Amino acid sequence: MILIVDDRPENIFSLRSILELHSFPVDAATSGEEALKKTLKQKYALIILDVQMPGMDGFEVAEILSGNSQTKDIPIIFLSAVSTEKKFITKGYNSGAIDYIIKPIDPDILLLKVKTFIRLYEQNRELNLMQENLRSEIEFRKKTEQQIQEKAQELHGILEAIPHIAFTASSTGIIDFVNDNWYQYSDSIAKFIPSHPDDPSISAQWNDAILSSRALETEVRIKRLSDDVYHYHLLSLLPVKENDSIVKWVGTYTDINEQKLAAKRKDEFLTIASHELKTPLTSIKAYVQLLDSVTPEKTDTKPFVDRTLKQVNKLDNLINDLLDISRIESGKLRFDLHETDFDQLADRTIEMLQQIYPDIEMHREGTAGVKVLANEVRLEQVIINFISNAVKYSPGSKELHVITKLSPGGKVYFGIRDHGIGISDKDRESIFNKFYRVSDSGSTPQGLGIGLYICAEILRRHDAEFGLESKLGEGSTFYFMLPLFKN
Ligand code: ADP
C-alpha cells in the first residue's frame, strides 16, 4: 500500500488515479499529523510526501518517521513545487530510501520511481524476514545443543555413580564416554574391554545390534588389568531413541560371577544327586516290576503294588530329566539321527499316551506321509512332553487336537492344540528356558519347569523350528517343524 500525503485533494486525486491505473493500492492523508497517525495503524511500502503543507511540513513528517523503528525503513518520495537541492531535501531523513519529484509531476518518472522503491521495499522486507528466520534458527540450535549437552552431562553423572562399568557410544557405535570403572579393565577409551578368547566376539554382536537397531544382552568373561582371573559379566547395550531414531547407545557390564558360580554349583549338585539316585532307583524299579508280575490280580496288595510302580515310574522320569539337563549342560546329550517314518512314530507314541490318558479324546488331523531325519526315542520324548503338558494344563478339558501336515516350507509340521489355561505373551518368550514355570497358574499342577527346556534342546539338535501359539484362558498350540529326510 502506498500513502499519498498532500494538503490538496486535487493533487491526491491525480496521483491516486495514476497509481491505481497501474494497480497499486493507495491510501491518502491531507496533513502530516494524519499521515503519522496512519503509519502507526497500517504498514506502507512507500510514502509520497508533499514538502509544503500548512502545519507540519514534509521534512518534519520524515524526521518523525525516521525516529520510529516501525516506520524508519519506509521509502519516501518528496513532492516539491520548486527545484530544490537534493542535499536539502534529505535533511532530517538519513535512513531508508529517499527521492524527490518536482511538480508538475511527470507520470512516467513517478511510476518508474514508485516501481523501483516498491521493489526495493519488498527486497528489504524479504531480507529482514530471512535474517529474522536465521536468527531464530541459530537461537533454536544453540538451545538444542545446550539441552543435549545438559542431558549428556546428567547421563554421565549417573553412569559415574553406578557400581557397573558403563559407557556411551554414538548412534554408529563409536564410544564417546566411559566411566571410571572402565579403566580397571582397559587402559584407554579407544580400546574395547577384551573378553575371554573362547567367548563369542563382542564386536560382531555389537555390529549386528547396531545394524538391526536392537538391544544386545550377552554374557562375557572379562578381567581386571590388575588381575589374571576372568569374571562373568552381563554386557547390555541399549539404544537411546529420540523421535523414533537412535541418537545414542548406553552400555553396561554387570558382574554376574557369583550367580554363575552358584548356578554351576547347583548344576553340579543336581548331576551328582541324580546320578546317585538313579542307581538305587533302578534296583527299586526292577524289584517293584518283579513284585507286580508275581502279585496275582484281585488281591488286596495288588492296588498298592500298582500305585508304587506308578510313583516309581514318575520318580524315574524325573531323574531321567535331571540327568538330561546335566548332559545338556556338559555338552554330553548326544544322539544319532536316522531315517524315520514320521507317521508311524507319531501313531505309536499317541497310542501309548492314549492308554495313559484313556479319558482324553485325542483328535488326529492329517498325516505327513514322509520320512524325516530323527532320533525316535528323543522325538517320542518331545511328543510325550507336549501331550502330557497339554493334558496337565487343561483341567476339565477332555479333548485335544494332534495336527500333522506338510508345511509350505517343506517341513513336517506337528502341533498339539489344547483348550487349557493358555500362556501369556510375557511367559511365552521364556517358556522354553531352564526351570521356567508360569508363576500364576492358579490351582493347576506345577512341575519343575525342565520338560520344555529338554524338548527345545532335542529339537535344536534335529534342526527343527519350534514354538507355540497361545491365548490366555483359551488354550495353546505347541508345535515343531522337522526337516524331511533327503537321500
Ligand atoms: P513343567 O510342566 O514340569 O513345569 P515344562 O518345562 O514342561 O515344565 O513347562 C514349563 C511351564 O510351561 C509349565 O510350568 C507351565 O506353566 C507351562 N506350560 C507348558 N505347557 C503348557 C500348556 N500346554 N498350557 C499351559 N501352560 C503350559
GROMACS .gro file of C-alpha atoms in nm, residues 189-385:
model
  197
  189ILE     CA    1   3.858  -4.529   2.592
  190ALA     CA    2   3.963  -4.628   2.242
  191LYS     CA    3   4.031  -4.989   2.342
  192PHE     CA    4   3.720  -5.201   2.397
  193ILE     CA    5   3.745  -5.425   2.704
  194PRO     CA    6   3.885  -5.753   2.573
  195SER     CA    7   3.680  -6.063   2.656
  196HIS     CA    8   3.794  -6.421   2.708
  197PRO     CA    9   3.940  -6.565   2.385
  198ASP     CA   10   3.688  -6.853   2.399
  199ASP     CA   11   3.385  -6.622   2.424
  200PRO     CA   12   3.195  -6.519   2.110
  201SER     CA   13   3.325  -6.196   1.952
  202ILE     CA   14   3.165  -5.884   2.100
  203SER     CA   15   3.237  -5.663   1.803
  204ALA     CA   16   3.044  -5.893   1.567
  205GLN     CA   17   2.745  -5.900   1.804
  206TRP     CA   18   2.764  -5.526   1.851
  207ASN     CA   19   2.773  -5.461   1.477
  208ASP     CA   20   2.464  -5.679   1.443
  209ALA     CA   21   2.288  -5.485   1.719
  210ILE     CA   22   2.367  -5.151   1.554
  211LEU     CA   23   2.267  -5.267   1.207
  212SER     CA   24   1.939  -5.413   1.334
  213SER     CA   25   1.879  -5.129   1.588
  214ARG     CA   26   1.817  -5.390   1.854
  215ALA     CA   27   1.936  -5.404   2.215
  216LEU     CA   28   2.211  -5.653   2.292
  217GLU     CA   29   2.245  -5.867   2.604
  218THR     CA   30   2.524  -6.118   2.623
  219GLU     CA   31   2.738  -6.293   2.882
  220VAL     CA   32   3.113  -6.236   2.857
  221ARG     CA   33   3.415  -6.305   3.068
  222ILE     CA   34   3.645  -6.010   3.127
  223LYS     CA   35   3.936  -5.949   3.364
  224ARG     CA   36   4.078  -5.651   3.551
  225LEU     CA   37   4.411  -5.513   3.428
  226SER     CA   38   4.548  -5.583   3.777
  227ASP     CA   39   4.414  -5.937   3.779
  228ASP     CA   40   4.457  -6.260   3.588
  229VAL     CA   41   4.117  -6.409   3.662
  230TYR     CA   42   3.826  -6.371   3.426
  231HIS     CA   43   3.485  -6.288   3.580
  232TYR     CA   44   3.148  -6.340   3.417
  233HIS     CA   45   2.971  -6.015   3.326
  234LEU     CA   46   2.644  -5.939   3.158
  235LEU     CA   47   2.707  -5.687   2.881
  236SER     CA   48   2.395  -5.498   2.786
  237LEU     CA   49   2.376  -5.240   2.517
  238LEU     CA   50   2.060  -5.030   2.494
  239PRO     CA   51   1.965  -4.783   2.221
  240VAL     CA   52   1.852  -4.435   2.332
  241LYS     CA   53   1.588  -4.307   2.094
  242GLU     CA   54   1.459  -3.962   2.015
  243ASN     CA   55   1.163  -3.925   1.780
  244ASP     CA   56   1.199  -4.293   1.693
  245SER     CA   57   1.558  -4.272   1.575
  246ILE     CA   58   1.861  -4.389   1.770
  247VAL     CA   59   2.075  -4.100   1.897
  248LYS     CA   60   2.299  -4.294   2.133
  249TRP     CA   61   2.381  -4.632   2.283
  250VAL     CA   62   2.429  -4.689   2.655
  251GLY     CA   63   2.628  -4.994   2.759
  252THR     CA   64   2.688  -5.155   3.098
  253TYR     CA   65   2.879  -5.454   3.226
  254THR     CA   66   2.721  -5.613   3.535
  255ASP     CA   67   2.927  -5.857   3.739
  256ILE     CA   68   2.730  -6.186   3.745
  257ASN     CA   69   3.018  -6.405   3.851
  258GLU     CA   70   2.860  -6.504   4.184
  259GLN     CA   71   2.530  -6.602   4.019
  260LYS     CA   72   2.715  -6.800   3.751
  261LEU     CA   73   2.919  -6.986   4.012
  262ALA     CA   74   2.607  -7.054   4.221
  263ALA     CA   75   2.424  -7.185   3.911
  264LYS     CA   76   2.725  -7.402   3.831
  265ARG     CA   77   2.731  -7.542   4.187
  266LYS     CA   78   2.357  -7.610   4.164
  267ASP     CA   79   2.401  -7.792   3.830
  268GLU     CA   80   2.686  -7.996   3.974
  269PHE     CA   81   2.475  -8.085   4.276
  270LEU     CA   82   2.183  -8.189   4.052
  271THR     CA   83   2.415  -8.401   3.839
  272ILE     CA   84   2.565  -8.579   4.139
  273ALA     CA   85   2.228  -8.616   4.314
  274SER     CA   86   2.051  -8.757   4.008
  275HIS     CA   87   2.336  -8.999   3.936
  276GLU     CA   88   2.339  -9.114   4.298
  277LEU     CA   89   1.961  -9.156   4.298
  278LYS     CA   90   1.949  -9.334   3.964
  279THR     CA   91   2.137  -9.649   4.074
  280PRO     CA   92   1.923  -9.742   4.378
  281LEU     CA   93   1.608  -9.636   4.190
  282THR     CA   94   1.688  -9.873   3.902
  283SER     CA   95   1.705 -10.159   4.154
  284ILE     CA   96   1.383 -10.048   4.327
  285LYS     CA   97   1.208 -10.029   3.990
  286ALA     CA   98   1.325 -10.375   3.893
  287TYR     CA   99   1.208 -10.521   4.226
  288VAL     CA  100   0.870 -10.349   4.209
  289GLN     CA  101   0.821 -10.469   3.850
  290LEU     CA  102   0.905 -10.820   3.969
  291LEU     CA  103   0.667 -10.783   4.261
  292ASP     CA  104   0.399 -10.658   4.022
  293SER     CA  105   0.441 -10.956   3.792
  294VAL     CA  106   0.415 -11.209   4.076
  295THR     CA  107   0.125 -11.043   4.260
  296PRO     CA  108  -0.198 -11.203   4.146
  297GLU     CA  109  -0.477 -10.974   4.021
  298LYS     CA  110  -0.767 -10.902   4.256
  299THR     CA  111  -0.566 -10.944   4.575
  300ASP     CA  112  -0.563 -10.676   4.847
  301THR     CA  113  -0.200 -10.597   4.783
  302LYS     CA  114  -0.226 -10.555   4.402
  303PRO     CA  115  -0.356 -10.192   4.408
  304PHE     CA  116  -0.069 -10.093   4.639
  305VAL     CA  117   0.188 -10.257   4.413
  306ASP     CA  118   0.032 -10.077   4.111
  307ARG     CA  119   0.046  -9.743   4.287
  308THR     CA  120   0.404  -9.799   4.397
  309LEU     CA  121   0.506  -9.886   4.041
  310LYS     CA  122   0.333  -9.572   3.912
  311GLN     CA  123   0.515  -9.349   4.162
  312VAL     CA  124   0.847  -9.522   4.094
  313ASN     CA  125   0.798  -9.457   3.721
  314LYS     CA  126   0.728  -9.088   3.793
  315LEU     CA  127   1.042  -9.066   4.001
  316ASP     CA  128   1.237  -9.244   3.728
  317ASN     CA  129   1.114  -8.992   3.466
  318LEU     CA  130   1.207  -8.701   3.687
  319ILE     CA  131   1.558  -8.834   3.746
  320ASN     CA  132   1.598  -8.903   3.374
  321ASP     CA  133   1.502  -8.540   3.306
  322LEU     CA  134   1.756  -8.415   3.560
  323LEU     CA  135   2.021  -8.637   3.404
  324ASP     CA  136   1.932  -8.497   3.063
  325ILE     CA  137   1.980  -8.145   3.196
  326SER     CA  138   2.326  -8.222   3.324
  327ARG     CA  139   2.407  -8.387   2.990
  328ILE     CA  140   2.291  -8.073   2.807
  329GLU     CA  141   2.498  -7.852   3.037
  330SER     CA  142   2.812  -8.058   2.988
  331GLY     CA  143   2.753  -8.097   2.614
  332LYS     CA  144   2.707  -8.472   2.655
  333LEU     CA  145   2.349  -8.503   2.533
  334ARG     CA  146   2.440  -8.699   2.225
  335PHE     CA  147   2.220  -8.899   1.994
  336ASP     CA  148   2.219  -9.012   1.634
  337LEU     CA  149   1.960  -8.926   1.373
  338HIS     CA  150   1.819  -9.188   1.138
  339GLU     CA  151   1.573  -9.211   0.851
  340THR     CA  152   1.235  -9.233   1.031
  341ASP     CA  153   0.876  -9.272   0.915
  342PHE     CA  154   0.716  -8.979   1.094
  343ASP     CA  155   0.354  -9.104   1.084
  344GLN     CA  156   0.450  -9.440   1.235
  345LEU     CA  157   0.644  -9.271   1.512
  346ALA     CA  158   0.357  -9.030   1.590
  347ASP     CA  159   0.092  -9.310   1.580
  348ARG     CA  160   0.292  -9.530   1.812
  349THR     CA  161   0.355  -9.251   2.064
  350ILE     CA  162  -0.004  -9.129   2.066
  351GLU     CA  163  -0.136  -9.484   2.106
  352MET     CA  164   0.084  -9.526   2.411
  353LEU     CA  165  -0.030  -9.190   2.552
  354GLN     CA  166  -0.394  -9.280   2.486
  355GLN     CA  167  -0.350  -9.573   2.724
  356ILE     CA  168  -0.205  -9.344   2.991
  357TYR     CA  169  -0.487  -9.089   2.942
  358PRO     CA  170  -0.789  -9.303   2.849
  359ASP     CA  171  -1.034  -9.019   2.933
  360ILE     CA  172  -0.884  -8.772   2.687
  361GLU     CA  173  -1.005  -8.773   2.327
  362MET     CA  174  -0.705  -8.714   2.102
  363HIS     CA  175  -0.835  -8.596   1.765
  364ARG     CA  176  -0.591  -8.669   1.484
  365GLU     CA  177  -0.581  -8.432   1.192
  366GLY     CA  178  -0.372  -8.511   0.884
  367THR     CA  179  -0.066  -8.721   0.817
  368ALA     CA  180   0.282  -8.637   0.694
  369GLY     CA  181   0.342  -8.932   0.458
  370VAL     CA  182   0.714  -8.865   0.455
  371LYS     CA  183   1.035  -8.969   0.621
  372VAL     CA  184   1.229  -8.743   0.849
  373LEU     CA  185   1.576  -8.749   0.995
  374ALA     CA  186   1.520  -8.813   1.363
  375ASN     CA  187   1.613  -8.993   1.678
  376GLU     CA  188   1.298  -9.191   1.754
  377VAL     CA  189   1.345  -9.213   2.131
  378ARG     CA  190   1.419  -8.843   2.169
  379LEU     CA  191   1.143  -8.729   1.931
  380GLU     CA  192   0.897  -8.952   2.121
  381GLN     CA  193   1.015  -8.780   2.437
  382VAL     CA  194   0.921  -8.441   2.285
  383ILE     CA  195   0.574  -8.560   2.175
  384ILE     CA  196   0.511  -8.718   2.518
  385ASN     CA  197   0.612  -8.395   2.687
   0.00000   0.00000   0.00000
